[in-house]
Coordinates of N, CA and C in Angstrom, one line a residue:
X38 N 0.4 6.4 -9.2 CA 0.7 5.8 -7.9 C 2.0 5.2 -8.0
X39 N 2.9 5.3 -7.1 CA 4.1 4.7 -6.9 C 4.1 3.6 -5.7
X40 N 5.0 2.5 -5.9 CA 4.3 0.9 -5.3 C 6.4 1.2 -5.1
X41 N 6.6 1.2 -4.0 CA 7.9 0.1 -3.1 C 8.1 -0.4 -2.4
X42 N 9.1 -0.5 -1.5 CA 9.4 -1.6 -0.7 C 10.5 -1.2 0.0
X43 N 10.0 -1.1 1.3 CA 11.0 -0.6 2.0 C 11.5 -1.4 3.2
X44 N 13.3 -1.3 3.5 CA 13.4 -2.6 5.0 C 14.5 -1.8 6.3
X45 N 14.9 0.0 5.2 CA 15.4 0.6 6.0 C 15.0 1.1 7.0
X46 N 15.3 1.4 9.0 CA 14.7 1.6 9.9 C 13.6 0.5 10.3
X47 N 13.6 -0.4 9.5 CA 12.7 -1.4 10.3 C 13.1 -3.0 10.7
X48 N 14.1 -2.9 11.1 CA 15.1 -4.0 11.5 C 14.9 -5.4 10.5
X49 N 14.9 -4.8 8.9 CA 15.2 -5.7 8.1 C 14.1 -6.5 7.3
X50 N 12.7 -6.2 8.2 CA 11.3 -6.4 7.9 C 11.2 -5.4 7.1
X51 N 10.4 -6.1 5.9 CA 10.0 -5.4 4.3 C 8.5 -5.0 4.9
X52 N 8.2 -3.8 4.2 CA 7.0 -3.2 4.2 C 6.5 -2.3 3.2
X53 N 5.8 -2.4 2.5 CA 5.3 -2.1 1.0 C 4.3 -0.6 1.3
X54 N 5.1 0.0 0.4 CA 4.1 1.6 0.4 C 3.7 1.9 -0.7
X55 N 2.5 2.4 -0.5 CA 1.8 2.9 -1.4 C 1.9 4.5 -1.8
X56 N 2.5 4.8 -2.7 CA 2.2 6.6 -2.4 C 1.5 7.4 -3.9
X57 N 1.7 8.5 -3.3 CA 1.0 9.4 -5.0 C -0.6 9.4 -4.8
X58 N -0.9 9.0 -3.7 CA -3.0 8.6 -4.2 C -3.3 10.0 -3.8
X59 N -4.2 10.4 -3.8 CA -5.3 11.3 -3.5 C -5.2 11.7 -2.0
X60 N -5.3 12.9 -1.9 CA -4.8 13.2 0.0 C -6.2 13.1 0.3
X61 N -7.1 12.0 0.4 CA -8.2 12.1 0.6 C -8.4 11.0 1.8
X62 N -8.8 11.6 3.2 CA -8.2 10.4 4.4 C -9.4 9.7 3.9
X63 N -10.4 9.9 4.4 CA -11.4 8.9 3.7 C -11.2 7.5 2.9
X64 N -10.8 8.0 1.8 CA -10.6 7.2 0.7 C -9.6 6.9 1.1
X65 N -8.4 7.3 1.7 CA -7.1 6.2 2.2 C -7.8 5.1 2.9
X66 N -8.3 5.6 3.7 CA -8.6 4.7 4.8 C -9.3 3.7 4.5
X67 N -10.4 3.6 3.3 CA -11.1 2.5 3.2 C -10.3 1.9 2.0
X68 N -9.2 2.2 1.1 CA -8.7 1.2 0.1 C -7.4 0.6 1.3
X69 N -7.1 1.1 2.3 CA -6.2 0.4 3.3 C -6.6 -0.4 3.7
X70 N -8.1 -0.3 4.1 CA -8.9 -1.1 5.1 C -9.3 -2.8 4.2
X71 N -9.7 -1.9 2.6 CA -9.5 -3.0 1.6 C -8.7 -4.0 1.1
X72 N -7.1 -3.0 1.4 CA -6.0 -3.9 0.6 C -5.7 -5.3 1.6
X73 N -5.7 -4.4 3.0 CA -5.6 -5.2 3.9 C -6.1 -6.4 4.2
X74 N -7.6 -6.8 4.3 CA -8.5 -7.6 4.1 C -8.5 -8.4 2.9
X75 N -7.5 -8.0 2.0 CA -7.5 -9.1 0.1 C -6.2 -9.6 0.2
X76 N -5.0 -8.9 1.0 CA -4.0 -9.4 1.5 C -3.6 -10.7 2.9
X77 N -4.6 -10.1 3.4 CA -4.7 -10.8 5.1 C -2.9 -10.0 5.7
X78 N -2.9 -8.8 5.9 CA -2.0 -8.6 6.4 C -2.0 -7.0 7.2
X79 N -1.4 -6.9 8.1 CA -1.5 -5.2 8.7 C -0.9 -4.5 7.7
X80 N -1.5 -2.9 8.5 CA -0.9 -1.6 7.5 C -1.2 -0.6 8.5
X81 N -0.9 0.8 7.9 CA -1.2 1.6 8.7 C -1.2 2.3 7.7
X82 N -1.6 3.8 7.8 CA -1.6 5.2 6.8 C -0.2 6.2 7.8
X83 N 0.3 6.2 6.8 CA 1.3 7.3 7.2 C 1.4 8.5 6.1
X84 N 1.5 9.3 6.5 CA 1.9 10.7 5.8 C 1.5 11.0 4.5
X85 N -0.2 10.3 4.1 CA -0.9 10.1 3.2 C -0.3 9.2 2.3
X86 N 0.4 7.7 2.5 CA 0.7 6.7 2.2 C 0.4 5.9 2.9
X87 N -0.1 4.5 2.0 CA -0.4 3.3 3.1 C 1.1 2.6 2.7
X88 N 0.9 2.0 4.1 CA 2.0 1.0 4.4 C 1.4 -0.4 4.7
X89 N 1.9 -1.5 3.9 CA 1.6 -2.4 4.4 C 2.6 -3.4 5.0
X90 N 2.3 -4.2 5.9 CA 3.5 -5.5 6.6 C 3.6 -6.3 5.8
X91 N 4.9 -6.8 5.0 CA 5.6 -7.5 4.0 C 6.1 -7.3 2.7
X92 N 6.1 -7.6 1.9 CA 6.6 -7.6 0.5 C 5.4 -8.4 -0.3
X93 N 4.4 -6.9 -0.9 CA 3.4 -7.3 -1.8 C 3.3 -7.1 -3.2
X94 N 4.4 -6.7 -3.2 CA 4.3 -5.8 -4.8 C 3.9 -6.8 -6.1
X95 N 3.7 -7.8 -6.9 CA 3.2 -8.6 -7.2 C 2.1 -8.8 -7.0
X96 N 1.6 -9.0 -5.7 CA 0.0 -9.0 -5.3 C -0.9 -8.0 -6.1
X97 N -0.2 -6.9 -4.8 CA -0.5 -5.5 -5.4 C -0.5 -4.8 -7.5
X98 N 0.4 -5.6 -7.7 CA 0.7 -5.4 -9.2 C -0.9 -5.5 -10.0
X99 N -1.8 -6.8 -9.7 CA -2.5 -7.3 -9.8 C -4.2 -6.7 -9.5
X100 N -4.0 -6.6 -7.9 CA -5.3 -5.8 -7.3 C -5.8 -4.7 -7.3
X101 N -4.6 -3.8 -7.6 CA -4.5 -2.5 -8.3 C -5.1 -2.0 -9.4
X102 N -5.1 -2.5 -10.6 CA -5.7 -2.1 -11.9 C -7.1 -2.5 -11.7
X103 N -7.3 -3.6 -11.1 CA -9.1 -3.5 -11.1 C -9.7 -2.8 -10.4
X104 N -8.9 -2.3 -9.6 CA -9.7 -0.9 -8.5 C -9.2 0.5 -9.7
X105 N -8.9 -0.1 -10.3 CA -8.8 1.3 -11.2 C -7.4 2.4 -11.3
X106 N -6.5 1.4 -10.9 CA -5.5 2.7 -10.5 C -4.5 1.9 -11.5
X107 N -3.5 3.0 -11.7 CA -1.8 2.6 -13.0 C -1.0 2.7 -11.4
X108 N -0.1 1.5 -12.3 CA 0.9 1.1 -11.0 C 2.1 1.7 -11.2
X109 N 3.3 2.5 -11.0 CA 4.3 2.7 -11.3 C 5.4 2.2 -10.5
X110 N 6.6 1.8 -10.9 CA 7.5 0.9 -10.0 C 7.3 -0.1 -9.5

């Protein structure tokens, strides 16, 4: 899984993606629905990546391994 941070096309507002998971909407949708809820912050699924509103990567660094997944970048 690849973890960045993106602020290009979004008027300067950071937004953290998730990519590389499993093209499995299902399972997108409920570790979205999860990160979301452990973060307190929106997201959306795009193009079998979740996006989330802000700069989590640290959080994420963290929440990540106990759901079982390797973090890269």
């Amino acid at each position: 899984m690849k973890l960045r941070v993106e602020t290009k096309g979004r008027n300067g507002k950071a937004v953290t993606v998730l990519d590389g998971l499993p093209r499995n909407t299902e399972f997108l949708e409920n570790l979205a629905k999860d990160l979301k809820k452990s973060l307190g912050t929106g997201g959306t699924l795009k193009d079998g990546a979740i996006e989330l509103q802000g700069e989590w990567r640290e959080r994420l660094r963290a929440l990540l391994p106990a759901r079982g997944f390797a973090v890269k970048g």
